[in-house]
Short mmCIF file of C-alpha atoms in Angstrom, two decimals:
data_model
loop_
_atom_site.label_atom_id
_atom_site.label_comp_id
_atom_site.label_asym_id
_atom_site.label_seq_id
_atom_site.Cartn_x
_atom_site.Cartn_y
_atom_site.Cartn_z
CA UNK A 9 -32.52 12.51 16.66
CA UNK A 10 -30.01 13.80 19.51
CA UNK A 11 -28.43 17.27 19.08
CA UNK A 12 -24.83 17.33 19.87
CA UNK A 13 -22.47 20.47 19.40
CA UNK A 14 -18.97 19.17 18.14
CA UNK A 15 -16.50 19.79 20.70
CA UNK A 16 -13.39 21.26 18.58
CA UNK A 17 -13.12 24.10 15.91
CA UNK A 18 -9.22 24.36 15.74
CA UNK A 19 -7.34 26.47 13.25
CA UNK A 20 -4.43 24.71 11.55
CA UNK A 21 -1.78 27.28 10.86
CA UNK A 22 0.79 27.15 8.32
CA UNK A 23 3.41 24.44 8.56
CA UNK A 24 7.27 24.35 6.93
CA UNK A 25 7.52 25.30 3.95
CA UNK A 26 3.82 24.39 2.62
CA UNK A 27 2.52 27.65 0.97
CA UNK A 28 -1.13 26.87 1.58
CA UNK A 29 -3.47 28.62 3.43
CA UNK A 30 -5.27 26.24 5.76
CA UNK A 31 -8.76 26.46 7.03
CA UNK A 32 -10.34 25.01 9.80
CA UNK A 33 -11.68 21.51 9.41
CA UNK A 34 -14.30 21.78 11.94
CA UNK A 35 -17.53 23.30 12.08
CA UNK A 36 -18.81 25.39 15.10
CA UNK A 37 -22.27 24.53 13.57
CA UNK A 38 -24.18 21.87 15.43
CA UNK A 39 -24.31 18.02 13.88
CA UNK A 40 -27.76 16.56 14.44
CA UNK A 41 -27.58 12.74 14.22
CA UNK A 42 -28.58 9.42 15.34
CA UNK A 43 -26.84 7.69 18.23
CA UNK A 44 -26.34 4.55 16.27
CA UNK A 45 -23.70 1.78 15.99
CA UNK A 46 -21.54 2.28 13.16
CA UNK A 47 -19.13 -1.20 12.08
CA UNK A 48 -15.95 -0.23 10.24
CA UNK A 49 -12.99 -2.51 8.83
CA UNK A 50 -9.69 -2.31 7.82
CA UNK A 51 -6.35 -4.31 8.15
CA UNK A 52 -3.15 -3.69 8.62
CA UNK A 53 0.16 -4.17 11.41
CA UNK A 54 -0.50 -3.56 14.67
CA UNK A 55 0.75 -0.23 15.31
CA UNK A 56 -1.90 1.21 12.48
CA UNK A 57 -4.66 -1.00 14.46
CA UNK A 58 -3.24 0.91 17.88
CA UNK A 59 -3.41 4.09 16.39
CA UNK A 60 -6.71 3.45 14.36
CA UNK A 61 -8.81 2.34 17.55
CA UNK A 62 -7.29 5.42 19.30
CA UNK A 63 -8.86 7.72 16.71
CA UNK A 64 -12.08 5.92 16.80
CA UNK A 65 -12.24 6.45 20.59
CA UNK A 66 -11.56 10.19 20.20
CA UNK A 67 -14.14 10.26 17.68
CA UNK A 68 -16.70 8.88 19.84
CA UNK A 69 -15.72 11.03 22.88
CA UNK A 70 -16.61 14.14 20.49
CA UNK A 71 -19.71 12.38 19.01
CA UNK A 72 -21.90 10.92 21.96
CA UNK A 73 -24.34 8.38 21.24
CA UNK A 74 -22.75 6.89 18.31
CA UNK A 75 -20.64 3.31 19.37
CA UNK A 76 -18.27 2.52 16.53
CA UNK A 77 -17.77 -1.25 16.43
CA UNK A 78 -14.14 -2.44 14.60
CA UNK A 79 -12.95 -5.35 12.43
CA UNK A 80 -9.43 -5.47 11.57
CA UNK A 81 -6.71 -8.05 10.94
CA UNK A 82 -3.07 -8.62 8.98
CA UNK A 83 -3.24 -8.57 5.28
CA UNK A 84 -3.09 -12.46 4.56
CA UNK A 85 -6.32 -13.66 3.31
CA UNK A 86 -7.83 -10.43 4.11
CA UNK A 87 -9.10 -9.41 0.29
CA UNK A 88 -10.16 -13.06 -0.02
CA UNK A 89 -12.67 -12.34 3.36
CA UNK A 90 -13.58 -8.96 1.78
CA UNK A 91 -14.56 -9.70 -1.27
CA UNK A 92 -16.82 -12.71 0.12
CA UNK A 93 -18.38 -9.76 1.83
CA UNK A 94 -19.35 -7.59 -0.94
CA UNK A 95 -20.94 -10.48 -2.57
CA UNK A 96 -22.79 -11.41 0.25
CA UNK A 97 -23.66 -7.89 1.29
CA UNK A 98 -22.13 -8.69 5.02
CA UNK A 99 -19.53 -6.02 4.59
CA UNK A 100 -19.04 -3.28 7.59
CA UNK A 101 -20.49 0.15 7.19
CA UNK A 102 -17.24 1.86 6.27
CA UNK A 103 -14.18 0.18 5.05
CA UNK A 104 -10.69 0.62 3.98
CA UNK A 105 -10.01 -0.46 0.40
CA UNK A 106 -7.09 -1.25 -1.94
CA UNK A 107 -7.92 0.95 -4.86
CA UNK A 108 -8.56 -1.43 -7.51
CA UNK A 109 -10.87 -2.43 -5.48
CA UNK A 110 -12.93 0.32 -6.84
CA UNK A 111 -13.04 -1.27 -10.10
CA UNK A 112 -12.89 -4.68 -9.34
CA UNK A 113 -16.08 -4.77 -6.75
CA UNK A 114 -17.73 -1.36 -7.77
CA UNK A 115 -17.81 -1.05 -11.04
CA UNK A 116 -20.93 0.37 -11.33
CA UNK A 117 -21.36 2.19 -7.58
CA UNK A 118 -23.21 -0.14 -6.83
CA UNK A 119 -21.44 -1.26 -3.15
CA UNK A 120 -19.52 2.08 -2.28
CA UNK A 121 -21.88 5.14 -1.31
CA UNK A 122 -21.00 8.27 -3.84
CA UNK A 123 -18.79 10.37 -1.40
CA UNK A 124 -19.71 13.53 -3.42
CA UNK A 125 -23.03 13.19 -2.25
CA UNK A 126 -21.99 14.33 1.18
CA UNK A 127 -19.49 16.83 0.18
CA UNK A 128 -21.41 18.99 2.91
CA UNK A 129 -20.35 16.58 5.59
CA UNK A 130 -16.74 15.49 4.34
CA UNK A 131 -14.77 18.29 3.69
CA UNK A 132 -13.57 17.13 -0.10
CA UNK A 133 -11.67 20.41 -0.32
CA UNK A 134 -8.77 18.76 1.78
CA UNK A 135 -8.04 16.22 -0.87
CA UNK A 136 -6.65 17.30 -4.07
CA UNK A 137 -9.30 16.83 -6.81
CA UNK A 138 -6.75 14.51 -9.01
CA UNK A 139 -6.44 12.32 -5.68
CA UNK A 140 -10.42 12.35 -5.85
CA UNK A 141 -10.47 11.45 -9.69
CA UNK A 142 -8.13 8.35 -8.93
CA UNK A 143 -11.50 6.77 -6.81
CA UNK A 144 -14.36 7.48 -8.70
CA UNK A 145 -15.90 4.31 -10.43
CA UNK A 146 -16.67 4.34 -13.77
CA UNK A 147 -20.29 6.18 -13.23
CA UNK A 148 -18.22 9.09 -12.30
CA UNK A 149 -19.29 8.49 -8.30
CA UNK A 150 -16.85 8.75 -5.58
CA UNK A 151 -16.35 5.42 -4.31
CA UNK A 152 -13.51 6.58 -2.03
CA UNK A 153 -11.75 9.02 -0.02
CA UNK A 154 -7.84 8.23 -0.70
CA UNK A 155 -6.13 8.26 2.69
CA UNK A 156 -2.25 9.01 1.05
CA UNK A 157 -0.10 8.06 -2.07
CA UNK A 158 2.26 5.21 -2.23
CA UNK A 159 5.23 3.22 -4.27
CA UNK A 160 7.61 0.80 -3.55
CA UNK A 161 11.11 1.24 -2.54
CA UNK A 162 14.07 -0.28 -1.30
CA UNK A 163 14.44 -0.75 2.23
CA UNK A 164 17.68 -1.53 3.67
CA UNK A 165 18.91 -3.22 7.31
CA UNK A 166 22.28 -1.58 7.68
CA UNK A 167 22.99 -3.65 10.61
CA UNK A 168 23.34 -6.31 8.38
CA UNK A 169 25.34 -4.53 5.93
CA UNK A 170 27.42 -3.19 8.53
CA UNK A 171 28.30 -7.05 9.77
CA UNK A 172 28.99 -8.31 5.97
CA UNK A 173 31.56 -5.65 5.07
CA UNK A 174 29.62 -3.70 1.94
CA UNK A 175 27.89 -0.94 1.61
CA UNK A 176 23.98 -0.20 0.57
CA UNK A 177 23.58 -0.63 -2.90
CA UNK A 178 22.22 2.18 -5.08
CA UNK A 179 22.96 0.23 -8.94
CA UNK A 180 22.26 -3.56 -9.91
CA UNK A 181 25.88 -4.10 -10.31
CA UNK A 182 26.33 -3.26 -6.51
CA UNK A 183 23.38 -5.09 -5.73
CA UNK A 184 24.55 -8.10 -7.24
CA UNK A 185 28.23 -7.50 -5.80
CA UNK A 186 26.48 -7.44 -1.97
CA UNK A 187 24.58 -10.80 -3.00
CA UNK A 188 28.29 -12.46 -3.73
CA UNK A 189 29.51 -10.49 -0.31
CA UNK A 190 26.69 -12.07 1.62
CA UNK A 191 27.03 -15.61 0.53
CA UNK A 192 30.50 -15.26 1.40
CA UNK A 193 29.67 -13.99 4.79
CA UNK A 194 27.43 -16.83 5.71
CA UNK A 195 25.25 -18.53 3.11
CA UNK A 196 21.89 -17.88 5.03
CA UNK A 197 22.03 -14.18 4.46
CA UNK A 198 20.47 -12.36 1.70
CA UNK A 199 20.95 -8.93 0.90
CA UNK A 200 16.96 -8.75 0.03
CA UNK A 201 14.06 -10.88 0.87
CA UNK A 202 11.10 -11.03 -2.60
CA UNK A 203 8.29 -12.60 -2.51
CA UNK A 204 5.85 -13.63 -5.56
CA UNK A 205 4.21 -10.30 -5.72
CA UNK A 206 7.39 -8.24 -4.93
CA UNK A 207 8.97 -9.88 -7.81
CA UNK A 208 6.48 -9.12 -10.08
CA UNK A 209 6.28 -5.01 -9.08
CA UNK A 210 10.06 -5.19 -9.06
CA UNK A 211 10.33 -6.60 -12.44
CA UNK A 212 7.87 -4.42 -13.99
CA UNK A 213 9.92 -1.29 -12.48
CA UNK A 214 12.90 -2.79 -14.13
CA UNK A 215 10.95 -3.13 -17.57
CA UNK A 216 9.95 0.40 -17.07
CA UNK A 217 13.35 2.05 -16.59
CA UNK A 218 14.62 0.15 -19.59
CA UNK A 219 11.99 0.81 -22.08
CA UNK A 220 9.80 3.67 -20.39
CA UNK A 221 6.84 2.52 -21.02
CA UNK A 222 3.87 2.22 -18.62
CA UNK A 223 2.81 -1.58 -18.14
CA UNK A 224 -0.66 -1.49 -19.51
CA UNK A 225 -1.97 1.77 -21.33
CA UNK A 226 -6.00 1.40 -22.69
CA UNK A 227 -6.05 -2.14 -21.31
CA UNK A 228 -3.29 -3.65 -23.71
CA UNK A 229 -0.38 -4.79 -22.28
CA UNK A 230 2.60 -2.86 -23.86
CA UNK A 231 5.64 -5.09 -23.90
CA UNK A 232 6.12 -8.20 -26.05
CA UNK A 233 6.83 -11.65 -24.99
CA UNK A 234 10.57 -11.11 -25.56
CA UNK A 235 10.92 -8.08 -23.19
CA UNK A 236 8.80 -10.08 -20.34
CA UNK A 237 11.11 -12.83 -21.21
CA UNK A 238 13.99 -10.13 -20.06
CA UNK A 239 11.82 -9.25 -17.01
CA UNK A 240 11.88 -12.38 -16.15
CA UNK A 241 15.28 -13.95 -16.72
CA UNK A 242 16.36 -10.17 -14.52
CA UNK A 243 14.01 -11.78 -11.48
CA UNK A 244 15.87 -15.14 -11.71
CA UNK A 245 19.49 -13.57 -12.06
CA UNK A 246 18.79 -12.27 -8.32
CA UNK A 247 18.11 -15.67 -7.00
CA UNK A 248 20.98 -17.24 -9.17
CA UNK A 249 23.51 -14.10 -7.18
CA UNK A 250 22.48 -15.07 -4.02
CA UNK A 251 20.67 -11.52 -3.58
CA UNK A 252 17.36 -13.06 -2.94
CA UNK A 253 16.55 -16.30 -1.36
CA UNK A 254 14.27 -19.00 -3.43
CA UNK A 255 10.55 -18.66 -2.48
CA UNK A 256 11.57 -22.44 -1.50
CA UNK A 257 13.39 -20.86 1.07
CA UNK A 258 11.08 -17.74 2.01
CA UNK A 259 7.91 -20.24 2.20
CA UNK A 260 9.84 -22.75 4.32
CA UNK A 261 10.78 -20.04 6.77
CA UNK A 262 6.97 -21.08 7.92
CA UNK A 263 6.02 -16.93 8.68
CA UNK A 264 2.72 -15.45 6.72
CA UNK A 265 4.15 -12.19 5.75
CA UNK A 266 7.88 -10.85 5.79
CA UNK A 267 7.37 -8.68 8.79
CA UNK A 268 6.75 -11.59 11.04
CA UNK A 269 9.68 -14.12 9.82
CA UNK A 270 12.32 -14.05 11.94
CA UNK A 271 15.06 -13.81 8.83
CA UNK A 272 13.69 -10.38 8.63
CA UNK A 273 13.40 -10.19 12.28
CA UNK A 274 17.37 -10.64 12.79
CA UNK A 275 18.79 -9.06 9.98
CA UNK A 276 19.36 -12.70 7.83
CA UNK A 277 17.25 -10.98 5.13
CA UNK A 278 18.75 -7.63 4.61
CA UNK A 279 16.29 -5.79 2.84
CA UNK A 280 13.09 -5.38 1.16
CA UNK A 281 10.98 -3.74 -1.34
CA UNK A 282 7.72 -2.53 -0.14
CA UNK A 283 5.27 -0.07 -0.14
CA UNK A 284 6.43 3.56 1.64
CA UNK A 285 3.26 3.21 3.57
CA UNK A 286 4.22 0.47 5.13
CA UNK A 287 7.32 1.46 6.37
CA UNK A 288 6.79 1.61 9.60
CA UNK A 289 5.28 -2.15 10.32
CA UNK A 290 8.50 -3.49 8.87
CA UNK A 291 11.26 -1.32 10.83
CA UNK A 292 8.66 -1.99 14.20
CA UNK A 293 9.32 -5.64 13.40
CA UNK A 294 12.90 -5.53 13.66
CA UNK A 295 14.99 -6.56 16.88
CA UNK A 296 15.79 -3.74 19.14
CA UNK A 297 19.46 -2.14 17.97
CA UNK A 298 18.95 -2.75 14.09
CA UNK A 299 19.27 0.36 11.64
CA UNK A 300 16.14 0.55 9.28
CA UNK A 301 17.45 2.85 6.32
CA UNK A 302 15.69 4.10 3.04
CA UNK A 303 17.24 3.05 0.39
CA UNK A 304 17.89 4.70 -3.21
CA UNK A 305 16.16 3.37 -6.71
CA UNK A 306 19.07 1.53 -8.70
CA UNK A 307 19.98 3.97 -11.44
CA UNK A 308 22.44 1.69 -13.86
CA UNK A 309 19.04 0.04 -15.05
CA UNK A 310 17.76 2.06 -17.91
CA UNK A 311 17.85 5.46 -18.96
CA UNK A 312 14.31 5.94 -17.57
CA UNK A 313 12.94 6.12 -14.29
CA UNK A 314 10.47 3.15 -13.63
CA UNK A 315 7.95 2.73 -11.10
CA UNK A 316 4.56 4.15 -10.30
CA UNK A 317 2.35 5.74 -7.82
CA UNK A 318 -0.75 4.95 -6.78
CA UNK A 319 -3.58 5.51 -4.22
CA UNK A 320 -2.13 3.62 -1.27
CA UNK A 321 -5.45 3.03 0.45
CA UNK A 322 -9.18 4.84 0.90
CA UNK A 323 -11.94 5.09 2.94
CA UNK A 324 -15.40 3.81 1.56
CA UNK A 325 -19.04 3.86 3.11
CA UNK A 326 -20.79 0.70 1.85
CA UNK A 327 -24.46 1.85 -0.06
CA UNK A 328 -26.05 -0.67 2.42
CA UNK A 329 -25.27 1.13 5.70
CA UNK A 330 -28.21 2.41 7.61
CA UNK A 331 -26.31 5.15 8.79
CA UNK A 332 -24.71 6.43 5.94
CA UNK A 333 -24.74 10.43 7.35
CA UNK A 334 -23.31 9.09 10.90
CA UNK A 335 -20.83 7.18 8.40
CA UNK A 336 -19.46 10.29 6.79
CA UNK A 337 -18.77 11.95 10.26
CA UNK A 338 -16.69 9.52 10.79
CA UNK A 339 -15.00 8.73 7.97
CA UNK A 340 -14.34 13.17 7.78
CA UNK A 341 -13.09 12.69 11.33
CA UNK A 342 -10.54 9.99 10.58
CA UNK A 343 -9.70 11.75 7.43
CA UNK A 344 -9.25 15.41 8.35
CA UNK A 345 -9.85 15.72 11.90
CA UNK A 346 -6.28 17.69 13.32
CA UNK A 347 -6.93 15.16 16.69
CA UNK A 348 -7.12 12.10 14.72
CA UNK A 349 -4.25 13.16 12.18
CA UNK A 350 -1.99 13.75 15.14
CA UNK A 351 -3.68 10.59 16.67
CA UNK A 352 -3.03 8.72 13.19
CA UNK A 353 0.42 9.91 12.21
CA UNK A 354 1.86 8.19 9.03
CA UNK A 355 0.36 4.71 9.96
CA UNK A 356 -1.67 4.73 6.46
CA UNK A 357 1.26 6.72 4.48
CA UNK A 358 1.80 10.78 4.45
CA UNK A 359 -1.84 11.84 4.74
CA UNK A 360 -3.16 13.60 1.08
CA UNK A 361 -5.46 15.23 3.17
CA UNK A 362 -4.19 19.21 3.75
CA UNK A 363 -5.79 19.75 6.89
CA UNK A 364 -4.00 16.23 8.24
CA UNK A 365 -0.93 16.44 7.08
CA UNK A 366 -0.41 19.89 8.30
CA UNK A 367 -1.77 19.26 12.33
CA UNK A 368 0.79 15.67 12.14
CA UNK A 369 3.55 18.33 10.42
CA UNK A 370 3.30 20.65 13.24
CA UNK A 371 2.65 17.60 15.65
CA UNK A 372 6.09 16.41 14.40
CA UNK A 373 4.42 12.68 14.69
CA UNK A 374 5.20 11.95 11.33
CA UNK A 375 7.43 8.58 10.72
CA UNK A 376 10.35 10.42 9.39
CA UNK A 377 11.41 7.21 7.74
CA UNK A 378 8.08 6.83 5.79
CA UNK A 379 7.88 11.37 4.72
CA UNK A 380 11.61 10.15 3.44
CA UNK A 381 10.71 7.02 1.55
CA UNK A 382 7.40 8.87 0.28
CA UNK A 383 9.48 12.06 -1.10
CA UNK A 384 11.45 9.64 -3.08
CA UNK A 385 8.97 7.76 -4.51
CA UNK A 386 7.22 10.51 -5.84
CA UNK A 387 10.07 12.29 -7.20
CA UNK A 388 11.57 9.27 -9.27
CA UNK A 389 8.59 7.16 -10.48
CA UNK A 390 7.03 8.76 -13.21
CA UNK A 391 5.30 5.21 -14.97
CA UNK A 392 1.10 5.50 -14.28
CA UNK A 393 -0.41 2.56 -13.33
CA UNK A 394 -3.16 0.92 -14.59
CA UNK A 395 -5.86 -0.64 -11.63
CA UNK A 396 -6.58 -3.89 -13.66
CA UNK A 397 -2.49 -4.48 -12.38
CA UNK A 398 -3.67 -5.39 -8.76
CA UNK A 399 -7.04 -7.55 -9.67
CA UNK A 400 -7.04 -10.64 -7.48
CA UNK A 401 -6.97 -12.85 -10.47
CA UNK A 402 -3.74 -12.03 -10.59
CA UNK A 403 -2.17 -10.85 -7.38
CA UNK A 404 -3.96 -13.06 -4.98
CA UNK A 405 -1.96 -15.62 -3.18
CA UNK A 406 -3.40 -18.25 -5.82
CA UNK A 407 -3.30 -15.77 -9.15
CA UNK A 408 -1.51 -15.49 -11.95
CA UNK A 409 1.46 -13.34 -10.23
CA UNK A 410 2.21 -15.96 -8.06
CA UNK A 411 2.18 -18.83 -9.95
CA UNK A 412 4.63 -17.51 -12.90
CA UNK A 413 6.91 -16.38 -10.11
CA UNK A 414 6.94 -19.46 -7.66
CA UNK A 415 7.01 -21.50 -10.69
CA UNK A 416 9.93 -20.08 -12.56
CA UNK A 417 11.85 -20.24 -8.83
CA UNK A 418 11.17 -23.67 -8.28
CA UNK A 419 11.96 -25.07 -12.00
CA UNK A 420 8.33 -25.86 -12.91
CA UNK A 421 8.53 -23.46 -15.61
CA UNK A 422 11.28 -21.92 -18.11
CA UNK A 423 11.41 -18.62 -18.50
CA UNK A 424 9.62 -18.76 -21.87
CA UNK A 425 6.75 -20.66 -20.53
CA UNK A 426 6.32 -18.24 -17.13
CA UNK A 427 6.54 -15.38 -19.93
CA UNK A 428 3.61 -17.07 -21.77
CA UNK A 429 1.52 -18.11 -18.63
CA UNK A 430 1.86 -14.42 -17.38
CA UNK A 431 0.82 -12.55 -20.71
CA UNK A 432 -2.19 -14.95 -21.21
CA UNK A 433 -3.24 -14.26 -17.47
CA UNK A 434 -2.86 -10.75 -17.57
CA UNK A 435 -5.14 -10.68 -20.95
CA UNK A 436 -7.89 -12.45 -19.64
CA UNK A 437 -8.34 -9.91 -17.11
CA UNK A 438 -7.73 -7.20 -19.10
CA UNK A 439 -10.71 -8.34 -21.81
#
């Protein structure tokens, strides 16, 4: 054991209009521990993998002796590598997880180290305790440390708009009036760009601001084959008004993700509907002049307002780690560290963590785009969501998600059968 004195206590002072009295997230105490090699993963554009490898520098400038080691990569195929990981036991020491991860590999807490364990270490009283609840595992454990909160929204390029002639749409009927607009314009623009798994989310947050309720409550499914048939035949009037291309069309522009084809890349596609957390990949993306807006949630679609929240991302320690004390200095560093938060910024959403987002507030390193798009989404979605939703059996590029939604765009199936293959799939996960 090497004793080392950490190098920063610094006192976060109020910031804005948060009515919180912060404390400092630092100890003056000395930290004994091992100098080690730690491995972490995570993945991710490459602006969060800039910022992330920053922090982990910092973090080993204050804590000498320990060499953190990083894995990291774009989202494609990146749950298929991970979960061939926890299987194997090859995962890193500390990892950044979807949240339903948490059910779907940890069940029991078996592979993610219980986080309350070193509650003397992590300072838990950042994060709200209902952000803590949200990544426990079923044993009551916490399996993760939730980095921020996250929904999708509309994302707009107003370049684009601006060149067509029409304004943003905030209702489906102006959405579909910008899809005629566009095709008028030139036939290879498209006011929004959907992929398999879009379509799905978007659907069910049309479902839910028709009918109000959430998608899956106690592991049943809640709407009939009928109102997924509605879902569905909503999806497919987009394609047939030229709003969104055909996944034909999206699969053949040859790019793995939307950020990296160049129809986003020049403004062809128009728009998007992502997660807020991942705001900042997609405007980064776009060619130099463009205008990257925030749009509105459409608000001619029901008399409810659809959509959910959800942990965008945590921070777990894996319960085969060697170094699992070394591992929660560093995961409390990345987490509520005022260096790493300004180091950090928004790059994993609008940090939950108090200490955090008050040092980027005051830092004024915040995306403003993504604090905009966040505020929105948690002030209109008010569906819950249910984890089971994002299991890879169904959202993987191979699942159930994607089939029913690249088969009812290319004609393989009708809308009744996509209906049926999608409410069979989603039971056999569900049990």
């Amino acid at each position: 054991m090497k004793k080392n004195a950490l190098r920063r206590v610094l006192a976060i002072g109020l910031v804005g209009a948060m009515a919180v009295s912060m404390v400092p997230v630092a100890s003056a105490e000395e930290a004994d521990y091992e100098e080690c090699t730690l491995t972490i993963s995570w993945w991710g554009g490459d602006s969060r993998h800039e910022a992330t490898l920053a922090a982990i520098d910092a973090f080993m400038e204050a804590y000498p002796g320990i060499t953190v080691e990083s894995t990291y990569s774009a989202w494609d195929g990146w749950e298929e590598k991970m979960a061939t990981a926890f299987v194997a036991g090859t995962e890193q020491d500390i990892n950044q997880v979807n949240w339903n991860w948490i059910t779907q590999y940890d069940s029991d807490g078996s592979i993610f180290l219980n986080l309350y364990d070193y509650a003397d270490t992590i300072d838990l009283d950042q994060i709200g305790e209902s952000y803590l609840a949200m990544c426990e595992a079923s044993d009551g454990s916490l399996a993760a440390l939730p980095a921020s909160m996250t929904g999708r929204i509309f994302y707009w390029d107003k370049t684009t708009f601006d060149e067509v002639g029409v304004e943003i749409p905030t209702t489906l009927e102006d959405l579909l009036a910008c899809g005629e607009a566009f095709a008028a314009y030139d036939e290879s623009y498209y006011p929004i760009a959907l992929g398999e798994y879009d379509r799905m989310i978007l659907m069910v947050y049309y479902l839910e601001c028709v009918y109000g309720t959430d998608w899956v409550v106690d592991g049943e499914l809640q709407y009939t084959a009928e109102q997924i048939q509605e879902g569905l035949e909503f999806i497919q009037s987009l394609e047939d008004a030229h709003v969104t291309p055909t996944i034909a069309k999206i699969t053949g522009d040859g790019a793995s993700s939307l950020d990296q084809n160049m129809n986003w890349i020049d403004g062809h596609y128009a728009g998007i509907f992502e997660w807020d957390s991942s705001a900042s990949k997609y405007q980064g993306a776009l060619e130099e002049g463009r205008e990257f807006v925030v749009g509105d949630y459409l608000t001619d679609l029901g008399e409810y307002q659809g959509g959910y929240t959800k942990v965008s991302l945590g921070w777990a320690i894996s319960t085969r780690t060697e170094h699992p004390y070394e591992c929660a200095l560093l995961l409390n560093y990345l987490m509520n560290d005022a260096d790493a938060a300004v180091i950090l910024g928004s790059e994993r959403g609008i940090p939950v963590s108090a200490s955090a987002l008050a040092a980027a507030s005051e830092a004024g390193i915040l995306n403003e785009t993504t604090v905009e798009a966040n505020g929105k989404v948690l002030a209109w979605c008010s569906n819950a969501l249910d984890p089971y939703f994002e299991d890879s059996t169904l959202k993987s590029s191979d699942g159930v998600y994607y089939d029913v939604m690249a088969g009812l765009s290319y004609g393989d199936y009708d809308i009744e059968e996509a209906a049926e293959i999608l409410i069979d799939g989603i039971n056999d996960v569900l049990g």
